[in-house]
Tab-separated table of C-alpha atoms in Angstrom:
chain	number	residue	atom	x	y	z
A	1403	ASP	CA	101.812	90.227	87.100
A	1404	ALA	CA	99.464	90.109	90.073
A	1405	GLY	CA	96.064	91.581	89.463
A	1406	VAL	CA	93.995	93.524	91.949
A	1407	ILE	CA	94.108	91.759	95.303
A	1408	GLN	CA	91.238	91.854	97.764
A	1409	SER	CA	90.904	90.434	101.229
A	1410	PRO	CA	89.130	88.747	102.771
A	1411	ARG	CA	87.334	86.823	100.014
A	1412	HIS	CA	84.453	86.005	102.311
A	1413	GLU	CA	83.303	87.721	105.474
A	1414	VAL	CA	80.438	86.713	107.711
A	1415	THR	CA	79.665	89.006	110.598
A	1416	GLU	CA	76.879	89.910	112.950
A	1417	MET	CA	74.861	93.071	112.719
A	1418	GLY	CA	76.535	95.920	114.550
A	1419	GLN	CA	80.073	94.693	114.030
A	1420	GLU	CA	82.751	96.640	112.204
A	1421	VAL	CA	83.851	95.278	108.838
A	1422	THR	CA	87.043	96.239	107.007
A	1423	LEU	CA	87.639	95.270	103.412
A	1424	ARG	CA	91.092	95.612	101.880
A	1425	CYS	CA	92.376	96.187	98.395
A	1426	LYS	CA	95.778	96.289	96.733
A	1427	PRO	CA	95.561	97.809	93.228
A	1428	ILE	CA	97.759	96.897	90.308
A	1429	SER	CA	101.175	98.505	90.685
A	1430	GLY	CA	101.403	101.726	88.682
A	1431	HIS	CA	97.675	102.290	88.451
A	1432	ASN	CA	96.633	105.725	89.657
A	1433	SER	CA	92.867	105.307	90.076
A	1434	LEU	CA	91.051	103.003	92.463
A	1435	PHE	CA	87.344	102.248	92.627
A	1436	TRP	CA	85.103	100.539	95.176
A	1437	TYR	CA	81.890	98.940	93.880
A	1438	ARG	CA	79.051	97.039	95.490
A	1439	GLN	CA	77.082	94.389	93.590
A	1440	THR	CA	73.675	93.049	94.588
A	1441	MET	CA	70.931	91.284	92.679
A	1442	MET	CA	68.502	94.125	93.330
A	1443	ARG	CA	70.705	97.112	92.515
A	1444	GLY	CA	73.341	95.676	90.222
A	1445	LEU	CA	76.847	97.136	90.254
A	1446	GLU	CA	77.102	100.470	92.044
A	1447	LEU	CA	80.122	102.714	92.350
A	1448	LEU	CA	80.666	103.675	95.970
A	1449	ILE	CA	83.780	105.838	95.799
A	1450	TYR	CA	86.824	106.386	93.648
A	1451	PHE	CA	90.307	107.740	94.270
A	1452	ASN	CA	92.753	109.340	91.911
A	1453	ASN	CA	96.384	109.555	93.015
A	1454	ASN	CA	95.241	108.474	96.516
A	1455	VAL	CA	92.770	111.367	96.802
A	1456	PRO	CA	89.017	110.682	97.081
A	1457	ILE	CA	87.382	112.281	94.058
A	1458	ASP	CA	83.751	111.199	94.209
A	1459	ASP	CA	82.112	109.551	97.213
A	1460	SER	CA	78.537	110.313	96.186
A	1461	GLY	CA	77.799	106.592	95.972
A	1462	MET	CA	78.645	105.890	99.581
A	1463	PRO	CA	75.259	104.936	101.008
A	1464	GLU	CA	75.571	106.564	104.418
A	1465	ASP	CA	77.926	107.655	107.139
A	1466	ARG	CA	78.419	104.080	108.243
A	1467	PHE	CA	80.639	103.627	105.191
A	1468	SER	CA	84.115	105.115	104.963
A	1469	ALA	CA	87.077	104.541	102.658
A	1470	LYS	CA	90.737	105.434	102.825
A	1471	MET	CA	93.730	105.194	100.573
A	1472	PRO	CA	96.815	105.953	102.655
A	1473	ASN	CA	99.201	105.142	99.814
A	1474	ALA	CA	99.237	104.062	96.186
A	1475	SER	CA	99.240	100.364	97.012
A	1476	PHE	CA	96.520	100.027	99.613
A	1477	SER	CA	92.917	100.995	100.260
A	1478	THR	CA	90.293	100.052	102.808
A	1479	LEU	CA	86.514	100.195	102.867
A	1480	LYS	CA	85.048	100.165	106.357
A	1481	ILE	CA	81.465	99.644	107.459
A	1482	GLN	CA	80.670	100.525	111.050
A	1483	PRO	CA	78.209	99.406	112.296
A	1484	SER	CA	77.259	96.794	109.721
A	1485	GLU	CA	73.637	95.956	108.920
A	1486	PRO	CA	72.039	92.988	107.106
A	1487	ARG	CA	71.256	95.198	104.101
A	1488	ASP	CA	74.994	95.704	103.601
A	1489	SER	CA	75.251	92.068	102.509
A	1490	ALA	CA	76.667	92.132	98.976
A	1491	VAL	CA	79.788	91.470	96.960
A	1492	TYR	CA	82.239	94.354	97.173
A	1493	PHE	CA	84.680	94.835	94.325
A	1494	CYS	CA	87.787	96.920	94.098
A	1495	ALA	CA	89.063	97.957	90.665
A	1496	SER	CA	92.000	99.992	89.440
A	1497	SER	CA	92.931	101.747	86.242
A	1498	PHE	CA	95.784	103.729	84.745
A	1499	GLY	CA	95.806	107.072	83.000
A	1500	THR	CA	93.477	110.013	82.742
A	1501	GLY	CA	89.835	110.030	81.812
A	1502	VAL	CA	87.619	106.987	81.864
A	1503	ARG	CA	89.756	103.962	80.979
A	1504	GLU	CA	89.434	100.196	81.184
A	1505	GLN	CA	89.234	98.997	84.760
A	1506	TYR	CA	90.779	95.888	86.254
A	1507	PHE	CA	88.646	94.231	88.909
A	1508	GLY	CA	89.631	92.184	91.907
A	1509	PRO	CA	87.889	88.912	92.784
A	1510	GLY	CA	85.579	90.606	95.248
A	1511	THR	CA	84.690	90.176	98.907
A	1512	ARG	CA	81.394	88.463	99.616
A	1513	LEU	CA	80.012	90.056	102.780
A	1514	THR	CA	77.198	88.488	104.746
A	1515	VAL	CA	75.795	90.370	107.726
A	1516	THR	CA	73.464	88.316	109.912
B	557	SER	CA	71.896	105.324	88.410
B	558	GLN	CA	72.246	102.991	85.443
B	559	GLN	CA	73.243	104.669	82.222
B	560	GLY	CA	73.315	101.565	80.051
B	561	GLU	CA	70.564	99.007	79.740
B	562	GLU	CA	71.279	95.628	78.189
B	563	ASP	CA	68.899	93.582	76.136
B	564	PRO	CA	68.025	90.757	76.409
B	565	GLN	CA	68.266	90.135	80.145
B	566	ALA	CA	69.070	86.486	79.461
B	567	LEU	CA	70.088	84.518	76.401
B	568	SER	CA	70.484	80.784	75.937
B	569	ILE	CA	72.121	79.377	72.787
B	570	GLN	CA	73.831	76.244	71.512
B	571	GLU	CA	77.584	76.006	71.245
B	572	GLY	CA	78.727	77.227	67.849
B	573	GLU	CA	75.910	79.747	67.447
B	574	ASN	CA	76.409	83.505	67.535
B	575	ALA	CA	75.249	85.594	70.481
B	576	THR	CA	74.193	89.213	70.180
B	577	MET	CA	73.653	91.510	73.131
B	578	ASN	CA	72.488	95.092	72.939
B	579	CYS	CA	73.039	98.112	75.121
B	580	SER	CA	71.184	101.406	75.105
B	581	TYR	CA	72.213	104.514	76.977
B	582	LYS	CA	70.789	107.939	77.653
B	583	THR	CA	73.390	110.681	77.517
B	584	SER	CA	76.321	111.489	75.237
B	585	ILE	CA	79.469	109.496	75.861
B	586	ASN	CA	83.194	109.548	75.153
B	587	ASN	CA	83.502	105.797	75.110
B	588	LEU	CA	81.593	102.620	75.835
B	589	GLN	CA	83.055	99.475	77.304
B	590	TRP	CA	81.973	95.851	77.542
B	591	TYR	CA	82.866	93.577	80.450
B	592	ARG	CA	82.344	89.898	81.205
B	593	GLN	CA	81.703	88.396	84.617
B	594	ASN	CA	81.925	84.695	85.257
B	595	SER	CA	79.937	83.370	88.201
B	596	GLY	CA	81.592	84.279	91.485
B	597	ARG	CA	84.338	86.315	89.854
B	598	GLY	CA	85.224	89.924	89.218
B	599	LEU	CA	84.498	91.696	85.960
B	600	VAL	CA	86.922	91.362	83.086
B	601	HIS	CA	87.342	94.112	80.519
B	602	LEU	CA	86.616	92.933	76.970
B	603	ILE	CA	86.681	95.917	74.675
B	604	LEU	CA	86.475	99.711	74.616
B	605	ILE	CA	84.980	101.618	71.702
B	606	ARG	CA	85.312	105.368	71.406
B	607	SER	CA	82.477	107.652	70.394
B	608	ASN	CA	84.106	108.361	67.020
B	609	GLU	CA	84.384	104.649	66.199
B	610	ARG	CA	81.575	102.610	64.656
B	611	GLU	CA	82.926	99.089	64.920
B	612	LYS	CA	85.692	97.255	66.700
B	613	HIS	CA	86.877	93.651	66.677
B	614	SER	CA	88.775	91.549	69.159
B	615	GLY	CA	89.085	87.859	68.357
B	616	ARG	CA	85.552	86.425	68.252
B	617	LEU	CA	84.088	89.668	69.595
B	618	ARG	CA	82.598	92.386	67.446
B	619	VAL	CA	81.281	95.605	68.958
B	620	THR	CA	79.313	98.255	67.140
B	621	LEU	CA	78.373	101.715	68.317
B	622	ASP	CA	75.629	103.954	66.944
B	623	THR	CA	75.799	107.284	68.744
B	624	SER	CA	72.779	108.631	66.873
B	625	LYS	CA	70.662	105.861	68.379
B	626	LYS	CA	72.632	105.796	71.619
B	627	SER	CA	73.108	102.060	71.321
B	628	SER	CA	75.819	99.444	71.088
B	629	SER	CA	75.876	95.746	70.365
B	630	LEU	CA	78.264	92.962	71.300
B	631	LEU	CA	78.443	89.975	68.981
B	632	ILE	CA	80.194	86.797	70.051
B	633	THR	CA	80.741	84.491	67.090
B	634	ALA	CA	81.068	80.707	67.230
B	635	SER	CA	80.183	80.630	70.911
B	636	ARG	CA	81.742	78.155	73.317
B	637	ALA	CA	80.556	76.784	76.643
B	638	ALA	CA	83.283	78.876	78.276
B	639	ASP	CA	81.516	82.037	77.056
B	640	THR	CA	78.774	81.371	79.604
B	641	ALA	CA	78.829	84.488	81.778
B	642	SER	CA	77.137	87.825	82.407
B	643	TYR	CA	78.008	90.635	80.024
B	644	PHE	CA	77.827	94.293	80.978
B	645	CYS	CA	78.101	97.492	79.013
B	646	ALA	CA	79.491	100.527	80.780
B	647	THR	CA	79.466	104.151	79.742
B	648	ASP	CA	81.421	107.113	81.013
B	649	GLU	CA	79.445	109.589	83.064
B	650	GLY	CA	81.623	112.406	84.218
B	651	ASN	CA	84.828	110.766	85.383
B	652	LYS	CA	83.328	107.411	86.238
B	653	LEU	CA	81.902	104.297	84.631
B	654	VAL	CA	78.239	103.479	84.985
B	655	PHE	CA	77.305	99.847	84.392
B	656	GLY	CA	74.121	98.411	83.014
B	657	ALA	CA	72.212	95.521	84.581
B	658	GLY	CA	73.852	92.974	82.289
B	659	THR	CA	72.860	90.112	80.000
B	660	ILE	CA	73.191	86.565	81.278
B	661	LEU	CA	74.487	84.350	78.482
B	662	ARG	CA	74.286	80.590	78.690
B	663	VAL	CA	75.999	78.520	76.011
B	664	LYS	CA	74.866	74.902	75.988
B	665	SER	CA	77.260	72.203	74.814
């Protein structure tokens, strides 16, 4: 079975540009999570969806960040405009069931904003 | 916010030795999970222990949970070079997981 799929794996962009990260969760999973990982702040939850509905976006750093989940098999995280401090590895994860369960992580997107 | 804090921050051992990592947390939990992250990869779920469990095993992994001390430990027995990775504990806070800063384990062959 395919795991969580993320694209692109690497993204290098200039400050001010729009960045879109994509995620395909594991088929049948009903929760999807976006995380950001940096050396300074560790792994931070940005937003999570349950049954395609955003449940908690309190981790989204500012209005420049937005996330959508138009259907059960696809989600995007958009940064507009991007800034150098957004440089990080962004992970998507999915899980199945209710409550806090084990999460399955994608390989991540390494974003570099110059 | 980080609920769990791992100790030590880094650990270096010889192949064949046991590795023990500890995690402390602040608030009451329903379950605690351990994850592994190899360099440049996503996190991989290792084991979940519920608040009413005290110990759990999975292969060479042994996890203990002491809710009175708000702490957990992960023991990897007979370590291998392939166990070299970062290990994170994660606790449930509301309806989400909160990860600690992790322990970097290096197993020398």
